[in-house]
GROMACS .gro file of C-alpha atoms in nm:
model
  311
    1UNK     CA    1  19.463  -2.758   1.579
    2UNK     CA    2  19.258  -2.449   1.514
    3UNK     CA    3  18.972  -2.613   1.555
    4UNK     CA    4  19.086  -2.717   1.936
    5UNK     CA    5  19.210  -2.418   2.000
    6UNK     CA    6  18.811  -2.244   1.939
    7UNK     CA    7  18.715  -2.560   2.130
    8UNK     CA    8  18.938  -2.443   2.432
    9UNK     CA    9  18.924  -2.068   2.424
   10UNK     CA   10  18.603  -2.006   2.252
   11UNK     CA   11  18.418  -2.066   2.643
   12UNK     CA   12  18.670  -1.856   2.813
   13UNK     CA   13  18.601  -1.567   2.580
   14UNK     CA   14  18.261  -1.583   2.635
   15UNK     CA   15  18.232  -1.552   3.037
   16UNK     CA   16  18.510  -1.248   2.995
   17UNK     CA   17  18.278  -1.094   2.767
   18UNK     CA   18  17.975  -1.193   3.042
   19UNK     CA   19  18.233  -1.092   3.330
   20UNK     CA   20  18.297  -0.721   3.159
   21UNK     CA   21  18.016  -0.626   2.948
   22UNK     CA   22  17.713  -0.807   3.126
   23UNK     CA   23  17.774  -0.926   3.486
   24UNK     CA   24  17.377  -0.959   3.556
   25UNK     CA   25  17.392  -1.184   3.347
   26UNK     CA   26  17.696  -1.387   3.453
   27UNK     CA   27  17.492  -1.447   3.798
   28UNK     CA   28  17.178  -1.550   3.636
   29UNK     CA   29  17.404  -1.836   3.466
   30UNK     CA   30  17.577  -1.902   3.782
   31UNK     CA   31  17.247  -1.928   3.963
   32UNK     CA   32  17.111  -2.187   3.700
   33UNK     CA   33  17.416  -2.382   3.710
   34UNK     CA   34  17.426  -2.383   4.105
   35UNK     CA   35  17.056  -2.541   4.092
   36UNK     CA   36  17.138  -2.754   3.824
   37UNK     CA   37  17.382  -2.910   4.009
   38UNK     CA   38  17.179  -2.924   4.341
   39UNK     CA   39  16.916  -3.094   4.136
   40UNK     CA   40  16.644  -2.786   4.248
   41UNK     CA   41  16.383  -2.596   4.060
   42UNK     CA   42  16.184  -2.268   4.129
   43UNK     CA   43  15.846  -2.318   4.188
   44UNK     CA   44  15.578  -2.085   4.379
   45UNK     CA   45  15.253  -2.104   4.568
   46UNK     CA   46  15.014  -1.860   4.695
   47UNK     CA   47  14.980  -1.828   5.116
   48UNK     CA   48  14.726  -1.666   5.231
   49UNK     CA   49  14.702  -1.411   4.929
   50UNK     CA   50  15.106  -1.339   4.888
   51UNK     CA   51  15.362  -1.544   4.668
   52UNK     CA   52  15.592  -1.759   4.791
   53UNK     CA   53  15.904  -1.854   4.597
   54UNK     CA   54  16.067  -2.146   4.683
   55UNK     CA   55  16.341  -2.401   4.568
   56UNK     CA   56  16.219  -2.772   4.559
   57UNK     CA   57  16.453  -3.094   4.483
   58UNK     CA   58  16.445  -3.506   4.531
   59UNK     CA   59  16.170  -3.732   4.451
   60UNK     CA   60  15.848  -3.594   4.650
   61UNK     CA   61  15.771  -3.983   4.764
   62UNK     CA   62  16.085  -3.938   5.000
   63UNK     CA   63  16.090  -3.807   5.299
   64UNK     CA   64  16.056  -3.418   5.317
   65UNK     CA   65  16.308  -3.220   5.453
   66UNK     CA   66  16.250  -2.840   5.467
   67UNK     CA   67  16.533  -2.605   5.477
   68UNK     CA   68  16.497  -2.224   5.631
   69UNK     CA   69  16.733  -1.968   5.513
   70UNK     CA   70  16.885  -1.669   5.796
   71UNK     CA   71  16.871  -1.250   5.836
   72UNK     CA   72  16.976  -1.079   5.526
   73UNK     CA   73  16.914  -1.499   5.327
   74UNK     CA   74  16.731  -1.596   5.088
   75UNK     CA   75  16.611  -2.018   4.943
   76UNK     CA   76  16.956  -1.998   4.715
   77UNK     CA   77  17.172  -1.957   5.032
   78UNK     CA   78  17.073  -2.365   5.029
   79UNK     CA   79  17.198  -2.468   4.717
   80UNK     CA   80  17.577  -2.511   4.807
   81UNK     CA   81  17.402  -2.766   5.054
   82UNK     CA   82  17.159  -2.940   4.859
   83UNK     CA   83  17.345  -3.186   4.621
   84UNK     CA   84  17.430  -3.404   4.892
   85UNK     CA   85  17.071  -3.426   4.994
   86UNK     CA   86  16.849  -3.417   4.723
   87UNK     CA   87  16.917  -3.747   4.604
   88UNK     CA   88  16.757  -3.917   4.917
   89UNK     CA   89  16.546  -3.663   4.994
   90UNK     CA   90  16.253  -3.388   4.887
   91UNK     CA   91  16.430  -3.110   4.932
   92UNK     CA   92  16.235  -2.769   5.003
   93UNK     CA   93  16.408  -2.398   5.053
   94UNK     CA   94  16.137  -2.107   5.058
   95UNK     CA   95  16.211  -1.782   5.127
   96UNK     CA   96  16.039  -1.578   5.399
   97UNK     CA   97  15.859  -1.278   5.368
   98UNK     CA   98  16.051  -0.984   5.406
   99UNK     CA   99  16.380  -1.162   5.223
  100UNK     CA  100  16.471  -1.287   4.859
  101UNK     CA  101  16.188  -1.287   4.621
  102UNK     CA  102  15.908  -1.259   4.897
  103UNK     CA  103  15.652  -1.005   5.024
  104UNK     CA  104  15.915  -0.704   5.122
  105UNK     CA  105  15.568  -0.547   5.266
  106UNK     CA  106  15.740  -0.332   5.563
  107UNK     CA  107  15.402  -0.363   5.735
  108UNK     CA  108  15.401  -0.700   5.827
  109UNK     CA  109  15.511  -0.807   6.150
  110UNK     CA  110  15.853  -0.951   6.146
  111UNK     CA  111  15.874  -1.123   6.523
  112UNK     CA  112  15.998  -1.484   6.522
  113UNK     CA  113  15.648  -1.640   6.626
  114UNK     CA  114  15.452  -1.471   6.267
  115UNK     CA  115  15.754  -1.602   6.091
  116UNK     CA  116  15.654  -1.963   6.230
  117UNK     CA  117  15.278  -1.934   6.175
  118UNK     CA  118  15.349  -1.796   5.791
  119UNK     CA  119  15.624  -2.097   5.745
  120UNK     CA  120  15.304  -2.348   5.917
  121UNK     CA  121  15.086  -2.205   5.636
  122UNK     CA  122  15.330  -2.227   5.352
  123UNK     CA  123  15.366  -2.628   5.447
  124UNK     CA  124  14.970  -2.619   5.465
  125UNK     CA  125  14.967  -2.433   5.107
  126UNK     CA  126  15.199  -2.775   5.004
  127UNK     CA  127  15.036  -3.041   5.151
  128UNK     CA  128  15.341  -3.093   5.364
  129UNK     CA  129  15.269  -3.287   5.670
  130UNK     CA  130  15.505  -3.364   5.960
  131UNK     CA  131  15.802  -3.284   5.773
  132UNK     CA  132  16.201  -3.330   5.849
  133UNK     CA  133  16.261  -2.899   5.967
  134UNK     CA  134  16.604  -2.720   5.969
  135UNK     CA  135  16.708  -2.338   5.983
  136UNK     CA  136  17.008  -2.139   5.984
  137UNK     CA  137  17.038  -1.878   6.230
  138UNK     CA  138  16.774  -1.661   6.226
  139UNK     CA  139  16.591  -1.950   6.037
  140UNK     CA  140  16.687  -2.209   6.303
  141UNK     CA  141  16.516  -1.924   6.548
  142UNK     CA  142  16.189  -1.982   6.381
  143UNK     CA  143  16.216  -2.365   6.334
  144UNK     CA  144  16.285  -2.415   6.671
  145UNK     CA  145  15.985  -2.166   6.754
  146UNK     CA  146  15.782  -2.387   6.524
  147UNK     CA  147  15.900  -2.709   6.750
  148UNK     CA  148  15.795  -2.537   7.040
  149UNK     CA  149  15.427  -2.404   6.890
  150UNK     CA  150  15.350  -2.679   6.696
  151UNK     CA  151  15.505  -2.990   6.854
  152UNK     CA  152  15.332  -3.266   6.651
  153UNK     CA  153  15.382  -3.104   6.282
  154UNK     CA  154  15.750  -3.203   6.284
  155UNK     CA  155  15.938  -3.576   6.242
  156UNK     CA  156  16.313  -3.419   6.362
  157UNK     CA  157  16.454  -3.073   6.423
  158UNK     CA  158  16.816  -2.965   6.286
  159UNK     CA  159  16.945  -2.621   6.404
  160UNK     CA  160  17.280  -2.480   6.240
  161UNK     CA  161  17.445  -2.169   6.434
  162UNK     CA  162  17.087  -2.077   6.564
  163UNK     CA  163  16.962  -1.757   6.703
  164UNK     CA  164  16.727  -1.692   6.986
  165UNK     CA  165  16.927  -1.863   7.307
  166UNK     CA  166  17.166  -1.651   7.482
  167UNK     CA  167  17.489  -1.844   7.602
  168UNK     CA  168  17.740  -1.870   7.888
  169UNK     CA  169  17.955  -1.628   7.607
  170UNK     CA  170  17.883  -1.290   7.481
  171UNK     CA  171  17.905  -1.248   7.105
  172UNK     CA  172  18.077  -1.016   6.868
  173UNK     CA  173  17.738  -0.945   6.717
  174UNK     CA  174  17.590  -0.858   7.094
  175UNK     CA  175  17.885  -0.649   7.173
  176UNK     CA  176  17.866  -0.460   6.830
  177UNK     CA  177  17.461  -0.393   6.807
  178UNK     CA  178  17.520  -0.314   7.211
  179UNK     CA  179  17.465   0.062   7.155
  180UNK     CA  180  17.171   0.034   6.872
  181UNK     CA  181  17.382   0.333   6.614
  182UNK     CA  182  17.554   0.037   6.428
  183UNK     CA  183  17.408  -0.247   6.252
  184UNK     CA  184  17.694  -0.502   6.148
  185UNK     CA  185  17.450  -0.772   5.950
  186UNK     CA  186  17.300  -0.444   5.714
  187UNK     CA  187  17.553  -0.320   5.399
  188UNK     CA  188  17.658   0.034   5.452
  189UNK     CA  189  17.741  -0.003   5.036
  190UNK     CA  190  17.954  -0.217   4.816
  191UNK     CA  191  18.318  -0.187   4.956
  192UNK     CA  192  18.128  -0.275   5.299
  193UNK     CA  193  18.064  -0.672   5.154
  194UNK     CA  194  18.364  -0.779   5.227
  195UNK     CA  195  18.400  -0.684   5.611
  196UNK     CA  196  18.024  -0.866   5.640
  197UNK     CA  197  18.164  -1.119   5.472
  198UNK     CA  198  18.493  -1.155   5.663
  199UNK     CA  199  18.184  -1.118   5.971
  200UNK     CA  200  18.027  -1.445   5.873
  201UNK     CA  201  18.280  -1.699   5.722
  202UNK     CA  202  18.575  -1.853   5.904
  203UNK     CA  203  18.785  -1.815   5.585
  204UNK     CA  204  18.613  -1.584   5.314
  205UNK     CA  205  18.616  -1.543   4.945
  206UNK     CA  206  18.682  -1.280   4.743
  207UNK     CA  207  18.356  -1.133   4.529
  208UNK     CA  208  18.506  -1.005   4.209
  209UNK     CA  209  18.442  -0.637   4.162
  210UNK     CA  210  18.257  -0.645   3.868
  211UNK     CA  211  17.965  -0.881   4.070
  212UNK     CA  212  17.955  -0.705   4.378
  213UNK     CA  213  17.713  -0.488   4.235
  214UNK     CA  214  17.495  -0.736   4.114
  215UNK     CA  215  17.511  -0.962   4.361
  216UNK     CA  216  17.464  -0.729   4.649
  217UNK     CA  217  17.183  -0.479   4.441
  218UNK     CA  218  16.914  -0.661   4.627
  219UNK     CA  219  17.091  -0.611   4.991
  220UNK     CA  220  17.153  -0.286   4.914
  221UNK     CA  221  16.798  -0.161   4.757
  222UNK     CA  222  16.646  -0.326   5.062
  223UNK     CA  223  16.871  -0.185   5.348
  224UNK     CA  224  16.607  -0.003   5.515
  225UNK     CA  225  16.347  -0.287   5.562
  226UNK     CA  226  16.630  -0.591   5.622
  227UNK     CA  227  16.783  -0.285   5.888
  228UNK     CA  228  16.412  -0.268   6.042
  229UNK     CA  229  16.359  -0.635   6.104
  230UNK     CA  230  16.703  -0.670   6.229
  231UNK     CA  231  16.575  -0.485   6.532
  232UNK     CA  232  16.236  -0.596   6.564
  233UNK     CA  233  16.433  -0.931   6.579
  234UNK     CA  234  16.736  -0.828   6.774
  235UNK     CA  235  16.439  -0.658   7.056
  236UNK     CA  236  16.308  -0.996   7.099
  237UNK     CA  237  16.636  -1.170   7.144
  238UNK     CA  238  16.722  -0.998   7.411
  239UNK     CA  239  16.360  -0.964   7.566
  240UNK     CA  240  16.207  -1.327   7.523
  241UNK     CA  241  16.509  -1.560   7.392
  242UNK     CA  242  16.365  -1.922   7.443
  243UNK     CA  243  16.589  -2.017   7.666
  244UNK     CA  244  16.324  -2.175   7.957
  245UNK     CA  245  16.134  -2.296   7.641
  246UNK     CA  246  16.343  -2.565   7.522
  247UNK     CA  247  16.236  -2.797   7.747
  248UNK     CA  248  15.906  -2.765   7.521
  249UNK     CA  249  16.093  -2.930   7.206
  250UNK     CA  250  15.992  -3.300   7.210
  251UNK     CA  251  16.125  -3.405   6.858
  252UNK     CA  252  16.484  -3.574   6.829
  253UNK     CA  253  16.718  -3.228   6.770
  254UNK     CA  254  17.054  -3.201   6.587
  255UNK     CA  255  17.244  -2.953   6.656
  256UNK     CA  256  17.522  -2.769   6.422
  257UNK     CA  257  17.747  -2.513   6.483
  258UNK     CA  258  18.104  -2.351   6.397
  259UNK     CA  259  18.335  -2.311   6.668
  260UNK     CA  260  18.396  -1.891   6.498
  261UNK     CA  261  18.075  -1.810   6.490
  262UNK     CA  262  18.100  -1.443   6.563
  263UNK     CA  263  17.722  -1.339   6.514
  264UNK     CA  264  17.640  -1.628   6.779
  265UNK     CA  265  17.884  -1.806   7.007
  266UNK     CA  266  17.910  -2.138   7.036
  267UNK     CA  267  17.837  -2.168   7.399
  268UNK     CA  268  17.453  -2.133   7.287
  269UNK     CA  269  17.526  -2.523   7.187
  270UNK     CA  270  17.524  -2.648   7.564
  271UNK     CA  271  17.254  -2.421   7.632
  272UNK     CA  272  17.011  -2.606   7.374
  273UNK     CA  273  17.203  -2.969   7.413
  274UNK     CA  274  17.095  -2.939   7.793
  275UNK     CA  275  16.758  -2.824   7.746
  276UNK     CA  276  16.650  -3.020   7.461
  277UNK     CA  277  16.593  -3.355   7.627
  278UNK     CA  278  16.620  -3.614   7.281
  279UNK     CA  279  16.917  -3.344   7.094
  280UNK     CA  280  17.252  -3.437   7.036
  281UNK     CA  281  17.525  -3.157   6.910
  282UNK     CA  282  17.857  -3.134   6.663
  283UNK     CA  283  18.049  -2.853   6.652
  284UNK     CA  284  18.273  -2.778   6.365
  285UNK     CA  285  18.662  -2.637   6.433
  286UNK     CA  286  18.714  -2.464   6.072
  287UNK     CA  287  18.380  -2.278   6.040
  288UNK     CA  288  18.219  -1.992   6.165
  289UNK     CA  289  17.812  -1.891   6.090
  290UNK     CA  290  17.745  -2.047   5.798
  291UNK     CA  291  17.832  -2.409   5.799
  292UNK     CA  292  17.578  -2.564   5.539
  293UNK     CA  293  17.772  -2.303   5.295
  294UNK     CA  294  18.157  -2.315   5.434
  295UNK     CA  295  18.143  -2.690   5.438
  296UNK     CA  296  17.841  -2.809   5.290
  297UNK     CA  297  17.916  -3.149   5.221
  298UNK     CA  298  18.078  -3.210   5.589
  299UNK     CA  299  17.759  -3.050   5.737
  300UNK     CA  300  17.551  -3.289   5.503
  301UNK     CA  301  17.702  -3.597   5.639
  302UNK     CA  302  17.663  -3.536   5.975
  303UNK     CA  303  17.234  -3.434   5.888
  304UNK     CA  304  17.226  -3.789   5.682
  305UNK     CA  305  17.294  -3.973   5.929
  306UNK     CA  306  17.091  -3.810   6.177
  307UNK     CA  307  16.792  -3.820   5.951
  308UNK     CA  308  16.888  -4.146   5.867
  309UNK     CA  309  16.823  -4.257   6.233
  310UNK     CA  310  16.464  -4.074   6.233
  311UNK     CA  311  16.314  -4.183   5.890
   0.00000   0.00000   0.00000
């Protein structure tokens, strides 16, 4: 009996002590046991003189399928999703420069089009050619940029809550960044997670207070830059969104999105259905922004079998 009871409390004892006394630590082990179980290693490769870290998965004979993370993102964002895709395919997450553990030179430029020619190079770097490409919002922005650029380096498209198409509908986001003194995507500090949080997710979770400041050190150590390329980006939404360029997309096109979305609305989904000749769209009732993380296996079933029809 004593014996079961170590057996049974011994574990629990061990992630208070984490929880309390070492929390960085606690989300290192959470982070290893999120990639274990999405079947995804670390691994980085050298672009045109900078790093690139990046999360790989799936047998590389299958079919690649490359994964690009949004504003204020970074690769790990797309390990909820990836357990329900690594199996059948080679997974790849990178993160850009300017977010996670990538060049955070404030010098670069930051538009949507340098974002597409540094994600072309980073496939060159792999020896990736003409591979399955998806993005969440602001990484949907710069896949479907890199559909429109380079029209014969991809096999399909998949966009999930995408920016750079302005819809029938004005968004919360639009309305909020109207005046340019507020910034609703950058942390003010800690006890301002939980309103960006409530911002993104149709239903959110509560961060325990002994994380947050892990968890949200790199947000918060970074505000400056992240609050930089939010305008650089949020300049060219509203001065050159692609909306007369999606006739320019000639690869089959999924589109995802959650019926919340508050950062984009979901009116931006007949927008790119009717410009994107070969596209077809689903639209999620009990999400908001994030989809690939609020329902990740739901959102996986409905890629499958669109890649499935494209192999």
């Amino acid at each position: 009996m004593k014996i079961l009871l170590v057996l049974i409390f011994a574990p629990l004892i061990s992630l208070a002590l984490l929880y309390f006394l070492f929390p960085e630590q606690l989300v290192q082990l959470m982070r290893w046991l999120m990639r274990r179980r999405a079947r995804v290693v670390r691994r980085t490769v050298v672009v045109d003189g900078r790093k690139w870290p990046y999360l790989e998965g799936g047998d590389p004979s299958k079919p690649t399928l490359v994964m690009v993370h949004g504003f204020g993102a970074d690769k790990d964002h797309w390990t909820f999703y990836a357990p329900w895709l690594t199996r059948d395919y080679h997974l790849i997450a990178p993160d850009l420069p300017g977010f996670g553990e990538n060049d955070r030179d404030g010098e670069l430029p930051f538009d949507v089009s340098s974002q597409a020619a540094r994600l072309k190079a980073f496939l060159g770097a792999l020896g990736i050619d003409r591979p399955h490409l998806g993005g969440n919002s602001m990484g949907g922005w710069i896949a479907l940029r890199f559909a429109i650029d380079y029209p014969d380096a991809l096999r399909t498209l998949t966009l999930m809550n995408n920016a750079g198409i302005l819809g029938a509908n004005e968004s919360e986001l639009q309305r909020l960044a109207a005046d340019r003194d507020y910034n609703p995507l950058v942390l003010a500090n800690l006890e301002d997670a939980d309103r960006l949080i409530a911002f993104v997710v149709h239903k959110p979770t509560r961060v325990p207070a002994r994380l947050k400041p892990v968890i949200y050190a790199d947000a918060l150590r970074h505000r400056d830059l992240l609050d930089k390329i939010f305008w650089v980006i949020a300049d060219e939404m509203e001065e050159k969104p692609l909306n007369d360029e999606l006739g320019q997309v000639t690869v089959p096109t999924l589109i995802i999105w959650g019926r919340h979305d508050k950062l984009i609305d979901v009116s931006c989904v007949a927008v790119l259905e009717n410009g994107i000749a070969n596209s077809r769209s689903h639209i999620f009732e009990h999400v908001a922004h994030v989809p690939m993380m609020e329902d990740p296996k739901a959102t996986a079933e409905i890629q499958r079998a669109f890649l499935a029809e494209h192999p």
